[in-house]
Amino acid sequence: MVGASGGLGGALARHYAVPGERLLLWGRDAGRLDAIARECRAAGALVEVRSQDLADLPRSLDALLHDDAADPIGLALFAAGLGDIRAEGELVEDAALVAQLAAINFAAPAAMAAALAERMARRGTGRIVLVGSAAGFHPLPFAAAYAGSKAGLARFADALRLAVKPHGVAVTLVSPGFIDSPGGRQVPAPPALLLSPEEAATRVADAAHRRAAHVVISWPFAALRLLDRMLPRPLRDRLLQSLTPASIR
């Protein structure tokens, strides 16, 4: 589990924490990661933790392959990610922010998933879940880096799925909408569209169990994806621009 110190990642860790289950939890926030690990151990799971910054991709890849060599990973969930929007007073997102989100939301999970998929394919079995975002299907003018990085991950996940499916490996892309977590609250959302991390984790786990190719959570965001495709571009553009939070317009 990569991203276990986040809201959704922590909920996923707790979801899979059953007696005797082995969990390998990665996260940036060492304190929060240790707290989640204690909860999972109290539930009877066998837990190892690794505090790792995915921005250091060579070290992350080495650590992942070391962990897989020590005990082959059967199910890998990549739930790490950064969410951000254009800062107040700026016309476009800062270039450094664009680079950071591209590294954490796309380059790191894609490279790690590819490395692990190759190992799994040689073993003839395995499941990989990449957590993207419903934002990846829309060109959000106030969050171009976030939407773009998640769009890249979505296309990569689909391509990787096709590459390793003949070798017994399932790759699932999950595209959540608004999750009630610190990152998810940056963009104001109607309460009816907010999912708790626990509910989102249940749906992610169900998609992994079914070896689904792609699941959008929840239905309003699946409908918005269709609407985005159907609307004439000028009308779609005006709609997306209207979603910009008032604080940064």
C-alpha positions as protocol buffer text, in pm:
chain_id: "A"
residue {
  index: 1
  type: MET
  ca { x: 0 y: 0 z: 0 }
}
residue {
  index: 2
  type: VAL
  ca { x: 159 y: 325 z: -118 }
}
residue {
  index: 3
  type: GLY
  ca { x: 8 y: 637 z: 37 }
}
residue {
  index: 4
  type: ALA
  ca { x: -110 y: 479 z: 362 }
}
residue {
  index: 5
  type: SER
  ca { x: -59 y: 797 z: 562 }
}
residue {
  index: 6
  type: GLY
  ca { x: -322 y: 983 z: 358 }
}
residue {
  index: 7
  type: GLY
  ca { x: -697 y: 990 z: 411 }
}
residue {
  index: 8
  type: LEU
  ca { x: -795 y: 730 z: 152 }
}
residue {
  index: 9
  type: GLY
  ca { x: -474 y: 528 z: 198 }
}
residue {
  index: 10
  type: GLY
  ca { x: -528 y: 505 z: 573 }
}
residue {
  index: 11
  type: ALA
  ca { x: -887 y: 393 z: 522 }
}
residue {
  index: 12
  type: LEU
  ca { x: -767 y: 127 z: 276 }
}
residue {
  index: 13
  type: ALA
  ca { x: -510 y: 4 z: 527 }
}
residue {
  index: 14
  type: ARG
  ca { x: -777 y: -30 z: 794 }
}
residue {
  index: 15
  type: HIS
  ca { x: -1010 y: -203 z: 545 }
}
residue {
  index: 16
  type: TYR
  ca { x: -754 y: -474 z: 473 }
}
residue {
  index: 17
  type: ALA
  ca { x: -641 y: -510 z: 835 }
}
residue {
  index: 18
  type: VAL
  ca { x: -779 y: -850 z: 931 }
}
residue {
  index: 19
  type: PRO
  ca { x: -620 y: -1117 z: 1150 }
}
residue {
  index: 20
  type: GLY
  ca { x: -320 y: -1276 z: 984 }
}
residue {
  index: 21
  type: GLU
  ca { x: -314 y: -1045 z: 681 }
}
residue {
  index: 22
  type: ARG
  ca { x: 29 y: -910 z: 591 }
}
residue {
  index: 23
  type: LEU
  ca { x: 30 y: -537 z: 514 }
}
residue {
  index: 24
  type: LEU
  ca { x: 323 y: -334 z: 384 }
}
residue {
  index: 25
  type: LEU
  ca { x: 236 y: 32 z: 440 }
}
residue {
  index: 26
  type: TRP
  ca { x: 422 y: 319 z: 274 }
}
residue {
  index: 27
  type: GLY
  ca { x: 364 y: 685 z: 354 }
}
residue {
  index: 28
  type: ARG
  ca { x: 527 y: 1030 z: 366 }
}
residue {
  index: 29
  type: ASP
  ca { x: 400 y: 1129 z: 710 }
}
residue {
  index: 30
  type: ALA
  ca { x: 592 y: 903 z: 951 }
}
residue {
  index: 31
  type: GLY
  ca { x: 382 y: 996 z: 1257 }
}
residue {
  index: 32
  type: ARG
  ca { x: 50 y: 933 z: 1088 }
}
residue {
  index: 33
  type: LEU
  ca { x: 186 y: 617 z: 926 }
}
residue {
  index: 34
  type: ASP
  ca { x: 287 y: 476 z: 1265 }
}
residue {
  index: 35
  type: ALA
  ca { x: -56 y: 558 z: 1409 }
}
residue {
  index: 36
  type: ILE
  ca { x: -234 y: 376 z: 1125 }
}
residue {
  index: 37
  type: ALA
  ca { x: 4 y: 82 z: 1161 }
}
residue {
  index: 38
  type: ARG
  ca { x: -87 y: 54 z: 1530 }
}
residue {
  index: 39
  type: GLU
  ca { x: -457 y: 44 z: 1441 }
}
residue {
  index: 40
  type: CYS
  ca { x: -397 y: -228 z: 1183 }
}
residue {
  index: 41
  type: ARG
  ca { x: -188 y: -436 z: 1425 }
}
residue {
  index: 42
  type: ALA
  ca { x: -461 y: -402 z: 1687 }
}
residue {
  index: 43
  type: ALA
  ca { x: -698 y: -554 z: 1430 }
}
residue {
  index: 44
  type: GLY
  ca { x: -469 y: -855 z: 1400 }
}
residue {
  index: 45
  type: ALA
  ca { x: -279 y: -771 z: 1080 }
}
residue {
  index: 46
  type: LEU
  ca { x: 95 y: -824 z: 1041 }
}
residue {
  index: 47
  type: VAL
  ca { x: 226 y: -480 z: 951 }
}
residue {
  index: 48
  type: GLU
  ca { x: 551 y: -340 z: 818 }
}
residue {
  index: 49
  type: VAL
  ca { x: 596 y: 29 z: 746 }
}
residue {
  index: 50
  type: ARG
  ca { x: 821 y: 230 z: 521 }
}
residue {
  index: 51
  type: SER
  ca { x: 837 y: 610 z: 546 }
}
residue {
  index: 52
  type: GLN
  ca { x: 928 y: 702 z: 190 }
}
residue {
  index: 53
  type: ASP
  ca { x: 911 y: 1018 z: -18 }
}
residue {
  index: 54
  type: LEU
  ca { x: 805 y: 921 z: -370 }
}
residue {
  index: 55
  type: ALA
  ca { x: 985 y: 1228 z: -505 }
}
residue {
  index: 56
  type: ASP
  ca { x: 1304 y: 1025 z: -461 }
}
residue {
  index: 57
  type: LEU
  ca { x: 1204 y: 784 z: -735 }
}
residue {
  index: 58
  type: PRO
  ca { x: 1527 y: 579 z: -764 }
}
residue {
  index: 59
  type: ARG
  ca { x: 1519 y: 502 z: -391 }
}
residue {
  index: 60
  type: SER
  ca { x: 1146 y: 428 z: -404 }
}
residue {
  index: 61
  type: LEU
  ca { x: 1193 y: 181 z: -689 }
}
residue {
  index: 62
  type: ASP
  ca { x: 1482 y: 9 z: -513 }
}
residue {
  index: 63
  type: ALA
  ca { x: 1276 y: -20 z: -193 }
}
residue {
  index: 64
  type: LEU
  ca { x: 973 y: -158 z: -377 }
}
residue {
  index: 65
  type: LEU
  ca { x: 1171 y: -427 z: -557 }
}
residue {
  index: 66
  type: HIS
  ca { x: 1353 y: -514 z: -233 }
}
residue {
  index: 67
  type: ASP
  ca { x: 1020 y: -558 z: -53 }
}
residue {
  index: 68
  type: ASP
  ca { x: 878 y: -767 z: -337 }
}
residue {
  index: 69
  type: ALA
  ca { x: 1187 y: -989 z: -344 }
}
residue {
  index: 70
  type: ALA
  ca { x: 1161 y: -1048 z: 31 }
}
residue {
  index: 71
  type: ASP
  ca { x: 793 y: -1150 z: 9 }
}
residue {
  index: 72
  type: PRO
  ca { x: 615 y: -1135 z: -330 }
}
residue {
  index: 73
  type: ILE
  ca { x: 341 y: -872 z: -338 }
}
residue {
  index: 74
  type: GLY
  ca { x: 7 y: -1008 z: -455 }
}
residue {
  index: 75
  type: LEU
  ca { x: -199 y: -687 z: -437 }
}
residue {
  index: 76
  type: ALA
  ca { x: -47 y: -340 z: -470 }
}
residue {
  index: 77
  type: LEU
  ca { x: -253 y: -28 z: -410 }
}
residue {
  index: 78
  type: PHE
  ca { x: -106 y: 303 z: -520 }
}
residue {
  index: 79
  type: ALA
  ca { x: -313 y: 564 z: -337 }
}
residue {
  index: 80
  type: ALA
  ca { x: -49 y: 835 z: -293 }
}
residue {
  index: 81
  type: GLY
  ca { x: -103 y: 1173 z: -449 }
}
residue {
  index: 82
  type: LEU
  ca { x: -93 y: 1548 z: -408 }
}
residue {
  index: 83
  type: GLY
  ca { x: -381 y: 1780 z: -476 }
}
residue {
  index: 84
  type: ASP
  ca { x: -341 y: 2152 z: -526 }
}
residue {
  index: 85
  type: ILE
  ca { x: -496 y: 2443 z: -710 }
}
residue {
  index: 86
  type: ARG
  ca { x: -370 y: 2773 z: -849 }
}
residue {
  index: 87
  type: ALA
  ca { x: -263 y: 3009 z: -574 }
}
residue {
  index: 88
  type: GLU
  ca { x: -453 y: 3327 z: -502 }
}
residue {
  index: 89
  type: GLY
  ca { x: -329 y: 3613 z: -719 }
}
residue {
  index: 90
  type: GLU
  ca { x: -163 y: 3388 z: -978 }
}
residue {
  index: 91
  type: LEU
  ca { x: -279 y: 3362 z: -1339 }
}
residue {
  index: 92
  type: VAL
  ca { x: -144 y: 3009 z: -1382 }
}
residue {
  index: 93
  type: GLU
  ca { x: 2 y: 2748 z: -1149 }
}
residue {
  index: 94
  type: ASP
  ca { x: 361 y: 2784 z: -1037 }
}
residue {
  index: 95
  type: ALA
  ca { x: 603 y: 2584 z: -1252 }
}
residue {
  index: 96
  type: ALA
  ca { x: 756 y: 2414 z: -949 }
}
residue {
  index: 97
  type: LEU
  ca { x: 410 y: 2298 z: -840 }
}
residue {
  index: 98
  type: VAL
  ca { x: 344 y: 2156 z: -1185 }
}
residue {
  index: 99
  type: ALA
  ca { x: 669 y: 1959 z: -1169 }
}
residue {
  index: 100
  type: GLN
  ca { x: 596 y: 1834 z: -816 }
}
residue {
  index: 101
  type: LEU
  ca { x: 247 y: 1710 z: -898 }
}
residue {
  index: 102
  type: ALA
  ca { x: 368 y: 1547 z: -1218 }
}
residue {
  index: 103
  type: ALA
  ca { x: 630 y: 1356 z: -1019 }
}
residue {
  index: 104
  type: ILE
  ca { x: 406 y: 1243 z: -732 }
}
residue {
  index: 105
  type: ASN
  ca { x: 77 y: 1189 z: -915 }
}
residue {
  index: 106
  type: PHE
  ca { x: 210 y: 1037 z: -1235 }
}
residue {
  index: 107
  type: ALA
  ca { x: 581 y: 957 z: -1269 }
}
residue {
  index: 108
  type: ALA
  ca { x: 629 y: 780 z: -935 }
}
residue {
  index: 109
  type: PRO
  ca { x: 317 y: 557 z: -931 }
}
residue {
  index: 110
  type: ALA
  ca { x: 352 y: 479 z: -1302 }
}
residue {
  index: 111
  type: ALA
  ca { x: 717 y: 377 z: -1274 }
}
residue {
  index: 112
  type: MET
  ca { x: 659 y: 173 z: -959 }
}
residue {
  index: 113
  type: ALA
  ca { x: 353 y: 2 z: -1106 }
}
residue {
  index: 114
  type: ALA
  ca { x: 551 y: -85 z: -1419 }
}
residue {
  index: 115
  type: ALA
  ca { x: 836 y: -234 z: -1217 }
}
residue {
  index: 116
  type: LEU
  ca { x: 601 y: -440 z: -1005 }
}
residue {
  index: 117
  type: ALA
  ca { x: 385 y: -545 z: -1301 }
}
residue {
  index: 118
  type: GLU
  ca { x: 691 y: -693 z: -1470 }
}
residue {
  index: 119
  type: ARG
  ca { x: 762 y: -904 z: -1159 }
}
residue {
  index: 120
  type: MET
  ca { x: 399 y: -1011 z: -1132 }
}
residue {
  index: 121
  type: ALA
  ca { x: 378 y: -1098 z: -1501 }
}
residue {
  index: 122
  type: ARG
  ca { x: 674 y: -1332 z: -1466 }
}
residue {
  index: 123
  type: ARG
  ca { x: 500 y: -1497 z: -1171 }
}
residue {
  index: 124
  type: GLY
  ca { x: 175 y: -1520 z: -1370 }
}
residue {
  index: 125
  type: THR
  ca { x: -42 y: -1353 z: -1108 }
}
residue {
  index: 126
  type: GLY
  ca { x: -103 y: -1024 z: -928 }
}
residue {
  index: 127
  type: ARG
  ca { x: -326 y: -720 z: -894 }
}
residue {
  index: 128
  type: ILE
  ca { x: -235 y: -353 z: -916 }
}
residue {
  index: 129
  type: VAL
  ca { x: -471 y: -67 z: -829 }
}
residue {
  index: 130
  type: LEU
  ca { x: -388 y: 289 z: -932 }
}
residue {
  index: 131
  type: VAL
  ca { x: -596 y: 561 z: -769 }
}
residue {
  index: 132
  type: GLY
  ca { x: -648 y: 845 z: -1011 }
}
residue {
  index: 133
  type: SER
  ca { x: -918 y: 1110 z: -995 }
}
residue {
  index: 134
  type: ALA
  ca { x: -1239 y: 1208 z: -1170 }
}
residue {
  index: 135
  type: ALA
  ca { x: -1056 y: 1538 z: -1231 }
}
residue {
  index: 136
  type: GLY
  ca { x: -835 y: 1354 z: -1479 }
}
residue {
  index: 137
  type: PHE
  ca { x: -1118 y: 1360 z: -1733 }
}
residue {
  index: 138
  type: HIS
  ca { x: -1167 y: 1737 z: -1725 }
}
residue {
  index: 139
  type: PRO
  ca { x: -931 y: 2026 z: -1816 }
}
residue {
  index: 140
  type: LEU
  ca { x: -971 y: 2220 z: -1492 }
}
residue {
  index: 141
  type: PRO
  ca { x: -831 y: 2572 z: -1547 }
}
residue {
  index: 142
  type: PHE
  ca { x: -763 y: 2623 z: -1175 }
}
residue {
  index: 143
  type: ALA
  ca { x: -593 y: 2283 z: -1126 }
}
residue {
  index: 144
  type: ALA
  ca { x: -420 y: 2209 z: -1456 }
}
residue {
  index: 145
  type: ALA
  ca { x: -129 y: 2026 z: -1292 }
}
residue {
  index: 146
  type: TYR
  ca { x: -353 y: 1802 z: -1084 }
}
residue {
  index: 147
  type: ALA
  ca { x: -595 y: 1724 z: -1366 }
}
residue {
  index: 148
  type: GLY
  ca { x: -312 y: 1673 z: -1614 }
}
residue {
  index: 149
  type: SER
  ca { x: -112 y: 1442 z: -1390 }
}
residue {
  index: 150
  type: LYS
  ca { x: -418 y: 1229 z: -1314 }
}
residue {
  index: 151
  type: ALA
  ca { x: -508 y: 1220 z: -1683 }
}
residue {
  index: 152
  type: GLY
  ca { x: -163 y: 1083 z: -1759 }
}
residue {
  index: 153
  type: LEU
  ca { x: -201 y: 819 z: -1491 }
}
residue {
  index: 154
  type: ALA
  ca { x: -538 y: 713 z: -1635 }
}
residue {
  index: 155
  type: ARG
  ca { x: -397 y: 656 z: -1983 }
}
residue {
  index: 156
  type: PHE
  ca { x: -94 y: 476 z: -1841 }
}
residue {
  index: 157
  type: ALA
  ca { x: -311 y: 246 z: -1628 }
}
residue {
  index: 158
  type: ASP
  ca { x: -518 y: 144 z: -1927 }
}
residue {
  index: 159
  type: ALA
  ca { x: -211 y: 76 z: -2140 }
}
residue {
  index: 160
  type: LEU
  ca { x: -41 y: -123 z: -1863 }
}
residue {
  index: 161
  type: ARG
  ca { x: -359 y: -325 z: -1811 }
}
residue {
  index: 162
  type: LEU
  ca { x: -358 y: -431 z: -2175 }
}
residue {
  index: 163
  type: ALA
  ca { x: 12 y: -517 z: -2163 }
}
residue {
  index: 164
  type: VAL
  ca { x: -1 y: -752 z: -1863 }
}
residue {
  index: 165
  type: LYS
  ca { x: -353 y: -895 z: -1882 }
}
residue {
  index: 166
  type: PRO
  ca { x: -235 y: -1191 z: -2097 }
}
residue {
  index: 167
  type: HIS
  ca { x: 12 y: -1276 z: -1819 }
}
residue {
  index: 168
  type: GLY
  ca { x: -246 y: -1308 z: -1540 }
}
residue {
  index: 169
  type: VAL
  ca { x: -202 y: -959 z: -1392 }
}
residue {
  index: 170
  type: ALA
  ca { x: -498 y: -725 z: -1337 }
}
residue {
  index: 171
  type: VAL
  ca { x: -454 y: -347 z: -1341 }
}
residue {
  index: 172
  type: THR
  ca { x: -743 y: -140 z: -1205 }
}
residue {
  index: 173
  type: LEU
  ca { x: -785 y: 235 z: -1231 }
}
residue {
  index: 174
  type: VAL
  ca { x: -1012 y: 396 z: -972 }
}
residue {
  index: 175
  type: SER
  ca { x: -1122 y: 755 z: -1033 }
}
residue {
  index: 176
  type: PRO
  ca { x: -1280 y: 902 z: -717 }
}
residue {
  index: 177
  type: GLY
  ca { x: -1463 y: 1230 z: -699 }
}
residue {
  index: 178
  type: PHE
  ca { x: -1459 y: 1439 z: -382 }
}
residue {
  index: 179
  type: ILE
  ca { x: -1329 y: 1259 z: -73 }
}
residue {
  index: 180
  type: ASP
  ca { x: -1376 y: 1416 z: 269 }
}
residue {
  index: 181
  type: SER
  ca { x: -1005 y: 1453 z: 345 }
}
residue {
  index: 182
  type: PRO
  ca { x: -773 y: 1755 z: 385 }
}
residue {
  index: 183
  type: GLY
  ca { x: -667 y: 1735 z: 19 }
}
residue {
  index: 184
  type: GLY
  ca { x: -1018 y: 1680 z: -107 }
}
residue {
  index: 185
  type: ARG
  ca { x: -1153 y: 1985 z: 74 }
}
residue {
  index: 186
  type: GLN
  ca { x: -940 y: 2232 z: -123 }
}
residue {
  index: 187
  type: VAL
  ca { x: -1214 y: 2259 z: -384 }
}
residue {
  index: 188
  type: PRO
  ca { x: -1557 y: 2335 z: -231 }
}
residue {
  index: 189
  type: ALA
  ca { x: -1802 y: 2053 z: -299 }
}
residue {
  index: 190
  type: PRO
  ca { x: -2171 y: 1997 z: -224 }
}
residue {
  index: 191
  type: PRO
  ca { x: -2204 y: 1774 z: 84 }
}
residue {
  index: 192
  type: ALA
  ca { x: -2403 y: 1522 z: -121 }
}
residue {
  index: 193
  type: LEU
  ca { x: -2099 y: 1462 z: -342 }
}
residue {
  index: 194
  type: LEU
  ca { x: -1854 y: 1410 z: -57 }
}
residue {
  index: 195
  type: LEU
  ca { x: -1751 y: 1051 z: 13 }
}
residue {
  index: 196
  type: SER
  ca { x: -1603 y: 947 z: 343 }
}
residue {
  index: 197
  type: PRO
  ca { x: -1258 y: 785 z: 314 }
}
residue {
  index: 198
  type: GLU
  ca { x: -1408 y: 464 z: 452 }
}
residue {
  index: 199
  type: GLU
  ca { x: -1680 y: 445 z: 188 }
}
residue {
  index: 200
  type: ALA
  ca { x: -1430 y: 523 z: -87 }
}
residue {
  index: 201
  type: ALA
  ca { x: -1196 y: 253 z: 46 }
}
residue {
  index: 202
  type: THR
  ca { x: -1476 y: -4 z: 36 }
}
residue {
  index: 203
  type: ARG
  ca { x: -1544 y: 78 z: -328 }
}
residue {
  index: 204
  type: VAL
  ca { x: -1175 y: 66 z: -419 }
}
residue {
  index: 205
  type: ALA
  ca { x: -1139 y: -274 z: -253 }
}
residue {
  index: 206
  type: ASP
  ca { x: -1446 y: -402 z: -437 }
}
residue {
  index: 207
  type: ALA
  ca { x: -1301 y: -287 z: -771 }
}
residue {
  index: 208
  type: ALA
  ca { x: -972 y: -462 z: -689 }
}
residue {
  index: 209
  type: HIS
  ca { x: -1153 y: -780 z: -592 }
}
residue {
  index: 210
  type: ARG
  ca { x: -1349 y: -781 z: -919 }
}
residue {
  index: 211
  type: ARG
  ca { x: -1032 y: -704 z: -1116 }
}
residue {
  index: 212
  type: ALA
  ca { x: -1227 y: -424 z: -1282 }
}
residue {
  index: 213
  type: ALA
  ca { x: -1054 y: -223 z: -1554 }
}
residue {
  index: 214
  type: HIS
  ca { x: -1189 y: 115 z: -1440 }
}
residue {
  index: 215
  type: VAL
  ca { x: -1432 y: 239 z: -1178 }
}
residue {
  index: 216
  type: VAL
  ca { x: -1550 y: 598 z: -1135 }
}
residue {
  index: 217
  type: ILE
  ca { x: -1660 y: 683 z: -781 }
}
residue {
  index: 218
  type: SER
  ca { x: -1939 y: 786 z: -769 }
}
residue {
  index: 219
  type: TRP
  ca { x: -2216 y: 800 z: -1032 }
}
residue {
  index: 220
  type: PRO
  ca { x: -2246 y: 1183 z: -1058 }
}
residue {
  index: 221
  type: PHE
  ca { x: -1885 y: 1195 z: -1175 }
}
residue {
  index: 222
  type: ALA
  ca { x: -1945 y: 922 z: -1430 }
}
residue {
  index: 223
  type: ALA
  ca { x: -2235 y: 1132 z: -1558 }
}
residue {
  index: 224
  type: LEU
  ca { x: -2017 y: 1445 z: -1568 }
}
residue {
  index: 225
  type: ARG
  ca { x: -1762 y: 1255 z: -1777 }
}
residue {
  index: 226
  type: LEU
  ca { x: -2030 y: 1179 z: -2035 }
}
residue {
  index: 227
  type: LEU
  ca { x: -2158 y: 1536 z: -2023 }
}
residue {
  index: 228
  type: ASP
  ca { x: -1807 y: 1669 z: -2083 }
}
residue {
  index: 229
  type: ARG
  ca { x: -1787 y: 1462 z: -2401 }
}
residue {
  index: 230
  type: MET
  ca { x: -2131 y: 1566 z: -2527 }
}
residue {
  index: 231
  type: LEU
  ca { x: -2125 y: 1942 z: -2471 }
}
residue {
  index: 232
  type: PRO
  ca { x: -2005 y: 2174 z: -2748 }
}
residue {
  index: 233
  type: ARG
  ca { x: -1655 y: 2295 z: -2661 }
}
residue {
  index: 234
  type: PRO
  ca { x: -1748 y: 2665 z: -2602 }
}
residue {
  index: 235
  type: LEU
  ca { x: -2024 y: 2564 z: -2360 }
}
residue {
  index: 236
  type: ARG
  ca { x: -1800 y: 2309 z: -2187 }
}
residue {
  index: 237
  type: ASP
  ca { x: -1524 y: 2570 z: -2152 }
}
residue {
  index: 238
  type: ARG
  ca { x: -1759 y: 2818 z: -1985 }
}
residue {
  index: 239
  type: LEU
  ca { x: -1884 y: 2549 z: -1750 }
}
residue {
  index: 240
  type: LEU
  ca { x: -1533 y: 2448 z: -1642 }
}
residue {
  index: 241
  type: GLN
  ca { x: -1425 y: 2809 z: -1594 }
}
residue {
  index: 242
  type: SER
  ca { x: -1729 y: 2868 z: -1372 }
}
residue {
  index: 243
  type: LEU
  ca { x: -1607 y: 2596 z: -1134 }
}
residue {
  index: 244
  type: THR
  ca { x: -1301 y: 2800 z: -1036 }
}
residue {
  index: 245
  type: PRO
  ca { x: -1318 y: 2867 z: -658 }
}
residue {
  index: 246
  type: ALA
  ca { x: -1417 y: 3226 z: -584 }
}
residue {
  index: 247
  type: SER
  ca { x: -1103 y: 3278 z: -372 }
}
residue {
  index: 248
  type: ILE
  ca { x: -872 y: 3257 z: -675 }
}
residue {
  index: 249
  type: ARG
  ca { x: -1082 y: 3408 z: -955 }
}
